[in-house]
Amino acid sequence: MAKVITFGEIMLRLQTYDHQRLIQATELEATFGGGEANVAASLAGYGHDAYFVTKLPDNLVGAWCQSELRKYNVKTDYIARGGERLGVYYVEKGASQRASTVTYDRAHSSISTAQPEDFNWDVIFNDAVWFHFTGITPALSDGAAALCLEACKVAKNKGLTVSCDLNFRKKLWTSEKAGQVMGGLMEYVDVVIANEEDADRVFGIRAKATNITSGELSDEGYRDVARQLVKRFGFSHVAITLRESISASINNWSALLYDGKEFYKSKKYHINIVDRVGGGDSFGGGLIYGFLEQYSTQDTIEFAVAASCLKHSIEGDFNLMSVQEVRNLMGGDGSGRVQR
Amino acid sequence: MAKVITFGEIMLRLQTYDHQRLIQATELEATFGGGEANVAASLAGYGHDAYFVTKLPDNLVGAWCQSELRKYNVKTDYIARGGERLGVYYVEKGASQRASTVTYDRAHSSISTAQPEDFNWDVIFNDAVWFHFTGITPALSDGAAALCLEACKVAKNKGLTVSCDLNFRKKLWTSEKAGQVMGGLMEYVDVVIANEEDADRVFGIRAKATNITSGELSDEGYRDVARQLVKRFGFSHVAITLRESISASINNWSALLYDGKEFYKSKKYHINIVDRVGGGDSFGGGLIYGFLEQYSTQDTIEFAVAASCLKHSIEGDFNLMSVQEVRNLMGGDGSGRVQR
Amino acid sequence: MAKVITFGEIMLRLQTYDHQRLIQATELEATFGGGEANVAASLAGYGHDAYFVTKLPDNLVGAWCQSELRKYNVKTDYIARGGERLGVYYVEKGASQRASTVTYDRAHSSISTAQPEDFNWDVIFNDAVWFHFTGITPALSDGAAALCLEACKVAKNKGLTVSCDLNFRKKLWTSEKAGQVMGGLMEYVDVVIANEEDADRVFGIRAKATNITSGELSDEGYRDVARQLVKRFGFSHVAITLRESISASINNWSALLYDGKEFYKSKKYHINIVDRVGGGDSFGGGLIYGFLEQYSTQDTIEFAVAASCLKHSIEGDFNLMSVQEVRNLMGGDGSGRVQR
Amino acid sequence: MAKVITFGEIMLRLQTYDHQRLIQATELEATFGGGEANVAASLAGYGHDAYFVTKLPDNLVGAWCQSELRKYNVKTDYIARGGERLGVYYVEKGASQRASTVTYDRAHSSISTAQPEDFNWDVIFNDAVWFHFTGITPALSDGAAALCLEACKVAKNKGLTVSCDLNFRKKLWTSEKAGQVMGGLMEYVDVVIANEEDADRVFGIRAKATNITSGELSDEGYRDVARQLVKRFGFSHVAITLRESISASINNWSALLYDGKEFYKSKKYHINIVDRVGGGDSFGGGLIYGFLEQYSTQDTIEFAVAASCLKHSIEGDFNLMSVQEVRNLMGGDGSGRVQR
Amino acid sequence: MAKVITFGEIMLRLQTYDHQRLIQATELEATFGGGEANVAASLAGYGHDAYFVTKLPDNLVGAWCQSELRKYNVKTDYIARGGERLGVYYVEKGASQRASTVTYDRAHSSISTAQPEDFNWDVIFNDAVWFHFTGITPALSDGAAALCLEACKVAKNKGLTVSCDLNFRKKLWTSEKAGQVMGGLMEYVDVVIANEEDADRVFGIRAKATNITSGELSDEGYRDVARQLVKRFGFSHVAITLRESISASINNWSALLYDGKEFYKSKKYHINIVDRVGGGDSFGGGLIYGFLEQYSTQDTIEFAVAASCLKHSIEGDFNLMSVQEVRNLMGGDGSGRVQR
Amino acid sequence: MAKVITFGEIMLRLQTYDHQRLIQATELEATFGGGEANVAASLAGYGHDAYFVTKLPDNLVGAWCQSELRKYNVKTDYIARGGERLGVYYVEKGASQRASTVTYDRAHSSISTAQPEDFNWDVIFNDAVWFHFTGITPALSDGAAALCLEACKVAKNKGLTVSCDLNFRKKLWTSEKAGQVMGGLMEYVDVVIANEEDADRVFGIRAKATNITSGELSDEGYRDVARQLVKRFGFSHVAITLRESISASINNWSALLYDGKEFYKSKKYHINIVDRVGGGDSFGGGLIYGFLEQYSTQDTIEFAVAASCLKHSIEGDFNLMSVQEVRNLMGGDGSGRVQR
């Protein structure tokens, strides 16, 4: 059981039922999610000591969020309490040609206004082996970016492996700002996760001739992006997720892992989607698990993709699959036969 | 913002959850729908002044129905109140090879017994530019047919464009009766919407060799039907919807628009169905929108089909998509990628 | 209306909503199901006098279960009351590559500890024409096996046709025990239902080269299994269901019926799954119906497969389709067009 | 187990949740109820062979209704199928000073248009000992009144005891019509159930000085009404229910039974209401049970009142209490202590 | 039909079901409410042209909120769109000795950052006769206070009657700030609504010896407060609501209206609470209705109290009672007898 | 933060909604509860390190239960996994005169068949200060009784305070067996909790003339029972809960604490019940809290009674109130005024 730290924002996720539009809703499903919390939940479910670090308001909503993290065995010991509010995001789940919509109401959240004294990184990283964050955390505010940088430095100092999912969010910042801030963080990062869009929008790294909307993905294009990323930032590994959006109901899903020398391509899964939100984070959780367990590089990417494939069948941000279940799929059984 | 009038019946739609059969149900989803109300809801959602004209009982159920129309911005100023009851229809949503069932309990509804004095067509059509009804309205009762005829005459007199979706309902009348009544109404109609079945059952206009059940649709057959319709009734436009029912879960969907000279064929969409009821009406709403906005003929049919494609992903009779969302699909993005 | 007897266990089925994992659940859908009760429900729905024989605890839960059987017109006159408990099974419904899980909590149920005096087989089989059980009943306990044997003897004595669905459950017994007990029962059985896995695990009868997990089914392999079964036990008919599990969301489904001379192969259906549990039992119910109605052998297997195809679209163990609806599909209409 | 026949209308009861007004509702609780069906359900629950006779439409809604009756062990053998529709009634459950509302949509129901040939009273009353109907049945239509009269005659002829709950409904007929029709039926009735309002509105029989709205009930007034009823119609027994409506949440409830000589007054219960609809019918069911079991007159009225007191704690029209549970309350235990 | 304007904030109200604490919740009831919107909803329900003026974010959540207002017939023509977010408040409904909790997350809402150019008061107040706001609006921000003052001035100029519910919220501002800002607004106010706590905390106006927590209310104390308010601000009328909180489940409710000369005291209602939030606003709505209809002063206060008594039986912020229903209670019928 | 250990059984609690009887249910609320787990949940909520010790099956249901405990901050480190099943109990919530029913299905649970090697008491009690169990644990099986005895011995040895709630369950054992087993355990117990019924049925200790059913409780009788308990077993404290069951909706609730010298009587609360199950356990949790915090004896009993009073307003077995909320009530505020 390794101690893993993730740091970022978690929000209340309010989703309509049965593909309703918000305008139709009279009740909302209430769960919690956020990039780094989702990764922690994956790792907690696989049996590691996964800590999610954030700041939550000191009210009933913050307590509720914390209880949900505990439920899924995410350690909450380093969560600060205070600040103004917990961010909220509203989800309308799409279907067929209708896209899901996510409406964020996250400004002014407690984590976005957190202060250096809220987190004692020295204590937090004690005995830890891995630190993970996404590009959302530094995008929240300048303060959050500074906290993130500080965390990276301490983590690096204490010998942790650092991973980052670029996760560009255009509603939070511009490409210019992102490139500048993320550029400064990358020197501490060992393992980076991206899709082509991220690499392009954050660092202007771009492959040729890929039509994202139409879902036509060029394999060589992605390899090129990975090579450029390693070249510029010296990552030990670059993982690129390859989503082919056939519709809101059907996606193909695979990934590529590059260790600076070889490319390892995963199987591709044809997915009937239950819930696509958090899919990328479950990939990150699976990837880190593979590294922690010292799986071979091929097995690492296969585990990560199988894990995130299964996440698409689960409602909510968190991937609630066991190692055994992921390995079954990775081992070839995607038949969905009833397990009695 | 154009003033558009639709006239017909709206019913309480009681649907089981999760594909249940009625016999399993202990609770029912309660919404409202009806061909002309659905068209008005589409147009209201696109930003036009859409009025739905009907008669509702003067009780809590009638008030409830009216509030639901208002919610979706349908204007209810010309709705008469009184009469015996609001019609009800029960829906079991099918899946895969199991068909959805619709059980109507609509006889004796307030609109079916409405009187000429319930509606002042002169006032209703004032400043309006479009009048729409379906073949269901005159099928409700002789009185309703007379009201419909009166409305058509006034509308025509006042220079409105009149559209009609043939929408043959064999539970409401025979082909003989339909042919006779609808025949009398067609002289006021500019734009007609039909599928092959409608044209055949109402007017005996038939294409060769199309197997409706198996979903094999002959393109030339439909063109032939359109030509015959224009020839017999002198419509400015005939729109024919082309549904290929692969199963209750999967349909292909496209349409054809004929302006008396050229045929404009839309893209075809492969749809994972959430709710198919009201799909035809959302086509009508999209079509009228295209005409009101003076879209090109090709864009008009593309907008109508994209709109109704999206409707299949929405629970309930009303199509709750914005113009922008429809145009996105029309413009080629059916990938269903999350909109953040 | 023929009197049909089925004998076995029924359980409370507790299922999460919306593909949730149990860990996410705060409410559970509560229905009832079990192999033989499911067959009785099918036959009751088709209009026969179907009696389900079991033992239920003499408490509110037993009464609840009995009321649910009555609701679906299953006759409960011969149900004994007493014993310790009603078995429970928990279902997580899978999707796409994620398998559904079934967690049984059925030990110590009233039926597993039932005594000979609980059932007067002479009375029960009076005027009856068919007796059905599955391999689950004798697997419950030695007592249940003895009751099953006694029932078979009396049924045979009184001239009933006896059918058995092998239904091997590895959690209930070993292949050795199953082979021995089931072997002793087979002499009373006329019609046997199996899949390859059953025949192999219960009797060691195996076809060549079929990869069950991957869903590659060899037609000739199944014929071979059927021949061996008839040869060893002298069944009048062997029915073999052929499930190709593409995923938890999509299955292909067909079957084979062997009358000792000819093989009758059904159409194959491509199914979007709503609920797969009870699919095999609905096949049994359809098969028995075909025999009772003296359908041709081909029609019998077509009816059975069409019935069970439709079952996959219905939530819960029981197949709630009418004869007419099954015949419509059997007759070729799987288009799922709305029935108004 | 006595065979008891009740005859009348059953409707689909659509109720909002959580005291919502209809205008707020998006889902409705769907159950079934009607005066005579409710009485049958009570008696079925107490272990008698209770048959409910009506006519239901021959569609999925009629089948659903019939299955619900079967579930609660009401015998449905004599139910005719056909006609136009099943009546519906909408319930908003009130609370505190806000009254519950019931909006009926029952006109044109199958039972209201039933024909003499739908029911073979000779067969229906064979071996039966008791016939019960309410004043609602003859109020439905002239045809229903004729059927009711015919049933009374045959029942009387065959020696059954006949009971009638006056149950005046001002929405169905006028006092004049009611008085005339009911007057003609009373000669066949042995046991009549009424509240003061009924006796007044149907027969113009009135006690002095009771303010119904304010809930002030004069004991002597009710005795006077009972005496007048016996005097005019020669009933063997008159039961009068005494409801004191303190609010929609709190009622007092008791009753009076008069055997032409003595008055038997029940205990009075102070009730926190869960569902008040069907309260009177559960009284009727309890009363008939007492007579069938040959309870003493005092015990009969106590059982009837205790039964209907408990009904107020149960959601839906049917009283789902066992004889033992009613006797416990009748015997003095209304403490509501948990039964483990 | 009078044109009435209310101005303030509306929020998304997220409430747990069944008295759950937030920590237990997995779904939330989603409605909308806010002091001034609630008053508008009351008046819309009574048949007046009630406009609610606010600013809503230009996203799906803002559109949802607007549709809900339309549903209840509140006019939304003057609602500005833009800004950052819609405020949210979380409600746990208490029971018995457990208090309900309201957790606000309202900072940075669109209305709190609205600008003078968002509202054209001259147009808004055209033809209007009444303007209503509460002490919450100016408490939102300095900008909102300025908008409120501007609105008051224009309203007064155009001859409207202005009413204000003091509604002190200690989470929004201090007594000092409130006193200063509200003091400046009071010169435009004709009718003020308060409870003793408000008058004290906003203006330091206090009666003697009333223990609010224990619910012991001194009648004379309230009269004294009313007199002081009139004296200081020259209101035409002061209405004081008198809530006796016996528990979260039971309250007594009455009010006092002072016209500067006489005191008019209403009946007192003993209420079983369904939903207490919005109770005060429904009083305001009833009061304004009485004034608009030129009821006598006694009838005005009786109508207001009866209306708000009934509101306590309705889930959600809005009071959904008709004039007739309120008048029935006002006229003495609080028996809650079923209305058929 | 003190380390507290509780030991016993936890079950899946399946409850119908809205006071339904099981026979009406189609869905069940799923929570978890059991005497000792409930006490642990109370103490965890008050901020102590509360460990619940039990054995859960090693399947998805066991994992679900464990996650729920974690959610409410109960420490699960010492929970053994294995054995056959998790017990289930079904709850129908009563109302008014109708009692709630609890149907247990708990035999053969993992904890009832646990073995000595499942628990290392030496480790478990390390640094702990309090051990709590109820009379249910030794009643489960002889093995469970032996485990309980062993736990008591180690706890006593290590200097913990031991408390026991007698909690007699007649479905689990006889008074004879209970008296013998519990008698042997009492020598290790410091603080005992009982109601008169418990003391009588377990130890034959009885007060004079109290009618439990009618809810008439004699104060002196309870004092007498307390004195006898101390005399026989030498407890440091005896707490007796005094429930007056007026109905299933209304109870009075108070308690008595005896320290061998003085009697401390709490306030009495008049409660509108939301959920009564777990009420006694929340008293135990409050009592232990008072002792741990070294409250005065009077404050200890007041805290315990206020805590359990509030529990009656919360759905589910666990009392989810904070120390501050309990102290507010204890301090006199039971007005239920909204906390904003």
PDB file of N, CA and C in Angstrom, chain E residues 285-327:
ATOM      1  N   GLY E 285     -47.582  38.268   0.098  1.00  0.00           N
ATOM      2  CA  GLY E 285     -48.399  38.146  -1.108  1.00  0.00           C
ATOM      3  C   GLY E 285     -49.876  38.304  -0.790  1.00  0.00           C
ATOM      4  N   GLY E 286     -50.316  37.704   0.291  1.00  0.00           N
ATOM      5  CA  GLY E 286     -51.719  37.780   0.687  1.00  0.00           C
ATOM      6  C   GLY E 286     -52.087  39.207   1.093  1.00  0.00           C
ATOM      7  N   LEU E 287     -51.163  39.849   1.791  1.00  0.00           N
ATOM      8  CA  LEU E 287     -51.417  41.208   2.262  1.00  0.00           C
ATOM      9  C   LEU E 287     -51.597  42.159   1.084  1.00  0.00           C
ATOM     10  N   ILE E 288     -50.663  42.058   0.140  1.00  0.00           N
ATOM     11  CA  ILE E 288     -50.752  42.941  -1.032  1.00  0.00           C
ATOM     12  C   ILE E 288     -52.047  42.662  -1.797  1.00  0.00           C
ATOM     13  N   TYR E 289     -52.415  41.390  -1.895  1.00  0.00           N
ATOM     14  CA  TYR E 289     -53.658  41.057  -2.573  1.00  0.00           C
ATOM     15  C   TYR E 289     -54.845  41.754  -1.910  1.00  0.00           C
ATOM     16  N   GLY E 290     -54.874  41.713  -0.581  1.00  0.00           N
ATOM     17  CA  GLY E 290     -55.969  42.358   0.147  1.00  0.00           C
ATOM     18  C   GLY E 290     -56.043  43.851  -0.168  1.00  0.00           C
ATOM     19  N   PHE E 291     -54.864  44.470  -0.192  1.00  0.00           N
ATOM     20  CA  PHE E 291     -54.844  45.902  -0.509  1.00  0.00           C
ATOM     21  C   PHE E 291     -55.297  46.150  -1.941  1.00  0.00           C
ATOM     22  N   LEU E 292     -54.790  45.350  -2.867  1.00  0.00           N
ATOM     23  CA  LEU E 292     -55.146  45.541  -4.276  1.00  0.00           C
ATOM     24  C   LEU E 292     -56.644  45.379  -4.494  1.00  0.00           C
ATOM     25  N   GLU E 293     -57.224  44.433  -3.764  1.00  0.00           N
ATOM     26  CA  GLU E 293     -58.655  44.167  -3.921  1.00  0.00           C
ATOM     27  C   GLU E 293     -59.500  45.081  -3.044  1.00  0.00           C
ATOM     28  N   GLN E 294     -58.831  45.960  -2.337  1.00  0.00           N
ATOM     29  CA  GLN E 294     -59.517  46.892  -1.431  1.00  0.00           C
ATOM     30  C   GLN E 294     -60.422  46.171  -0.432  1.00  0.00           C
ATOM     31  N   TYR E 295     -59.882  45.088   0.068  1.00  0.00           N
ATOM     32  CA  TYR E 295     -60.553  44.405   1.178  1.00  0.00           C
ATOM     33  C   TYR E 295     -60.563  45.349   2.372  1.00  0.00           C
ATOM     34  N   SER E 296     -61.438  45.109   3.301  1.00  0.00           N
ATOM     35  CA  SER E 296     -61.388  45.841   4.570  1.00  0.00           C
ATOM     36  C   SER E 296     -60.076  45.490   5.267  1.00  0.00           C
ATOM     37  N   THR E 297     -59.663  46.311   6.164  1.00  0.00           N
ATOM     38  CA  THR E 297     -58.386  46.055   6.848  1.00  0.00           C
ATOM     39  C   THR E 297     -58.412  44.701   7.562  1.00  0.00           C
ATOM     40  N   GLN E 298     -59.526  44.412   8.200  1.00  0.00           N
ATOM     41  CA  GLN E 298     -59.621  43.117   8.893  1.00  0.00           C
ATOM     42  C   GLN E 298     -59.534  41.974   7.889  1.00  0.00           C
ATOM     43  N   ASP E 299     -60.257  42.102   6.795  1.00  0.00           N
ATOM     44  CA  ASP E 299     -60.220  41.048   5.782  1.00  0.00           C
ATOM     45  C   ASP E 299     -58.833  40.916   5.165  1.00  0.00           C
ATOM     46  N   THR E 300     -58.171  42.053   5.026  1.00  0.00           N
ATOM     47  CA  THR E 300     -56.825  42.019   4.455  1.00  0.00           C
ATOM     48  C   THR E 300     -55.895  41.180   5.316  1.00  0.00           C
ATOM     49  N   ILE E 301     -55.899  41.441   6.609  1.00  0.00           N
ATOM     50  CA  ILE E 301     -54.989  40.675   7.472  1.00  0.00           C
ATOM     51  C   ILE E 301     -55.436  39.214   7.576  1.00  0.00           C
ATOM     52  N   GLU E 302     -56.766  38.989   7.532  1.00  0.00           N
ATOM     53  CA  GLU E 302     -57.247  37.612   7.583  1.00  0.00           C
ATOM     54  C   GLU E 302     -56.836  36.851   6.324  1.00  0.00           C
ATOM     55  N   PHE E 303     -56.947  37.520   5.196  1.00  0.00           N
ATOM     56  CA  PHE E 303     -56.555  36.865   3.946  1.00  0.00           C
ATOM     57  C   PHE E 303     -55.061  36.541   3.955  1.00  0.00           C
ATOM     58  N   ALA E 304     -54.268  37.501   4.408  1.00  0.00           N
ATOM     59  CA  ALA E 304     -52.819  37.302   4.431  1.00  0.00           C
ATOM     60  C   ALA E 304     -52.430  36.141   5.336  1.00  0.00           C
ATOM     61  N   VAL E 305     -53.073  36.064   6.481  1.00  0.00           N
ATOM     62  CA  VAL E 305     -52.712  35.002   7.424  1.00  0.00           C
ATOM     63  C   VAL E 305     -53.242  33.652   6.954  1.00  0.00           C
ATOM     64  N   ALA E 306     -54.442  33.645   6.418  1.00  0.00           N
ATOM     65  CA  ALA E 306     -54.990  32.382   5.900  1.00  0.00           C
ATOM     66  C   ALA E 306     -54.122  31.879   4.751  1.00  0.00           C
ATOM     67  N   ALA E 307     -53.719  32.792   3.874  1.00  0.00           N
ATOM     68  CA  ALA E 307     -52.866  32.409   2.744  1.00  0.00           C
ATOM     69  C   ALA E 307     -51.569  31.790   3.245  1.00  0.00           C
ATOM     70  N   SER E 308     -50.950  32.451   4.212  1.00  0.00           N
ATOM     71  CA  SER E 308     -49.655  31.942   4.655  1.00  0.00           C
ATOM     72  C   SER E 308     -49.825  30.700   5.517  1.00  0.00           C
ATOM     73  N   CYS E 309     -50.946  30.584   6.197  1.00  0.00           N
ATOM     74  CA  CYS E 309     -51.226  29.327   6.905  1.00  0.00           C
ATOM     75  C   CYS E 309     -51.220  28.177   5.892  1.00  0.00           C
ATOM     76  N   LEU E 310     -51.898  28.371   4.787  1.00  0.00           N
ATOM     77  CA  LEU E 310     -51.981  27.313   3.780  1.00  0.00           C
ATOM     78  C   LEU E 310     -50.622  27.035   3.143  1.00  0.00           C
ATOM     79  N   LYS E 311     -49.824  28.080   2.965  1.00  0.00           N
ATOM     80  CA  LYS E 311     -48.478  27.887   2.406  1.00  0.00           C
ATOM     81  C   LYS E 311     -47.683  26.835   3.200  1.00  0.00           C
ATOM     82  N   HIS E 312     -47.851  26.799   4.498  1.00  0.00           N
ATOM     83  CA  HIS E 312     -47.110  25.845   5.320  1.00  0.00           C
ATOM     84  C   HIS E 312     -47.421  24.392   4.966  1.00  0.00           C
ATOM     85  N   SER E 313     -48.474  24.188   4.184  1.00  0.00           N
ATOM     86  CA  SER E 313     -48.843  22.821   3.781  1.00  0.00           C
ATOM     87  C   SER E 313     -48.309  22.482   2.397  1.00  0.00           C
ATOM     88  N   ILE E 314     -47.578  23.394   1.786  1.00  0.00           N
ATOM     89  CA  ILE E 314     -47.130  23.204   0.402  1.00  0.00           C
ATOM     90  C   ILE E 314     -45.617  23.178   0.337  1.00  0.00           C
ATOM     91  N   GLU E 315     -45.118  22.184  -0.368  1.00  0.00           N
ATOM     92  CA  GLU E 315     -43.682  22.025  -0.559  1.00  0.00           C
ATOM     93  C   GLU E 315     -43.161  23.096  -1.510  1.00  0.00           C
ATOM     94  N   GLY E 316     -42.066  23.716  -1.135  1.00  0.00           N
ATOM     95  CA  GLY E 316     -41.448  24.718  -2.008  1.00  0.00           C
ATOM     96  C   GLY E 316     -41.753  26.131  -1.544  1.00  0.00           C
ATOM     97  N   ASP E 317     -41.015  27.077  -2.092  1.00  0.00           N
ATOM     98  CA  ASP E 317     -41.132  28.467  -1.650  1.00  0.00           C
ATOM     99  C   ASP E 317     -42.445  29.128  -2.053  1.00  0.00           C
ATOM    100  N   PHE E 318     -43.005  28.689  -3.192  1.00  0.00           N
ATOM    101  CA  PHE E 318     -44.157  29.402  -3.739  1.00  0.00           C
ATOM    102  C   PHE E 318     -45.460  28.928  -3.098  1.00  0.00           C
ATOM    103  N   ASN E 319     -46.362  29.861  -2.868  1.00  0.00           N
ATOM    104  CA  ASN E 319     -47.672  29.523  -2.328  1.00  0.00           C
ATOM    105  C   ASN E 319     -48.637  29.295  -3.490  1.00  0.00           C
ATOM    106  N   LEU E 320     -49.075  28.081  -3.651  1.00  0.00           N
ATOM    107  CA  LEU E 320     -49.845  27.710  -4.841  1.00  0.00           C
ATOM    108  C   LEU E 320     -51.320  27.538  -4.540  1.00  0.00           C
ATOM    109  N   MET E 321     -51.864  28.471  -3.792  1.00  0.00           N
ATOM    110  CA  MET E 321     -53.281  28.396  -3.444  1.00  0.00           C
ATOM    111  C   MET E 321     -54.057  29.444  -4.241  1.00  0.00           C
ATOM    112  N   SER E 322     -55.299  29.088  -4.559  1.00  0.00           N
ATOM    113  CA  SER E 322     -56.147  30.038  -5.274  1.00  0.00           C
ATOM    114  C   SER E 322     -56.827  30.981  -4.288  1.00  0.00           C
ATOM    115  N   VAL E 323     -57.316  32.071  -4.811  1.00  0.00           N
ATOM    116  CA  VAL E 323     -58.067  33.019  -3.979  1.00  0.00           C
ATOM    117  C   VAL E 323     -59.213  32.292  -3.286  1.00  0.00           C
ATOM    118  N   GLN E 324     -59.916  31.433  -4.032  1.00  0.00           N
ATOM    119  CA  GLN E 324     -61.067  30.751  -3.456  1.00  0.00           C
ATOM    120  C   GLN E 324     -60.648  29.879  -2.280  1.00  0.00           C
ATOM    121  N   GLU E 325     -59.557  29.180  -2.437  1.00  0.00           N
ATOM    122  CA  GLU E 325     -59.094  28.304  -1.361  1.00  0.00           C
ATOM    123  C   GLU E 325     -58.702  29.100  -0.126  1.00  0.00           C
ATOM    124  N   VAL E 326     -58.060  30.235  -0.350  1.00  0.00           N
ATOM    125  CA  VAL E 326     -57.700  31.076   0.802  1.00  0.00           C
ATOM    126  C   VAL E 326     -58.958  31.610   1.470  1.00  0.00           C
ATOM    127  N   ARG E 327     -59.884  32.025   0.657  1.00  0.00           N
ATOM    128  CA  ARG E 327     -61.119  32.585   1.229  1.00  0.00           C
ATOM    129  C   ARG E 327     -61.910  31.524   1.984  1.00  0.00           C
TER     130      ARG E 327
END
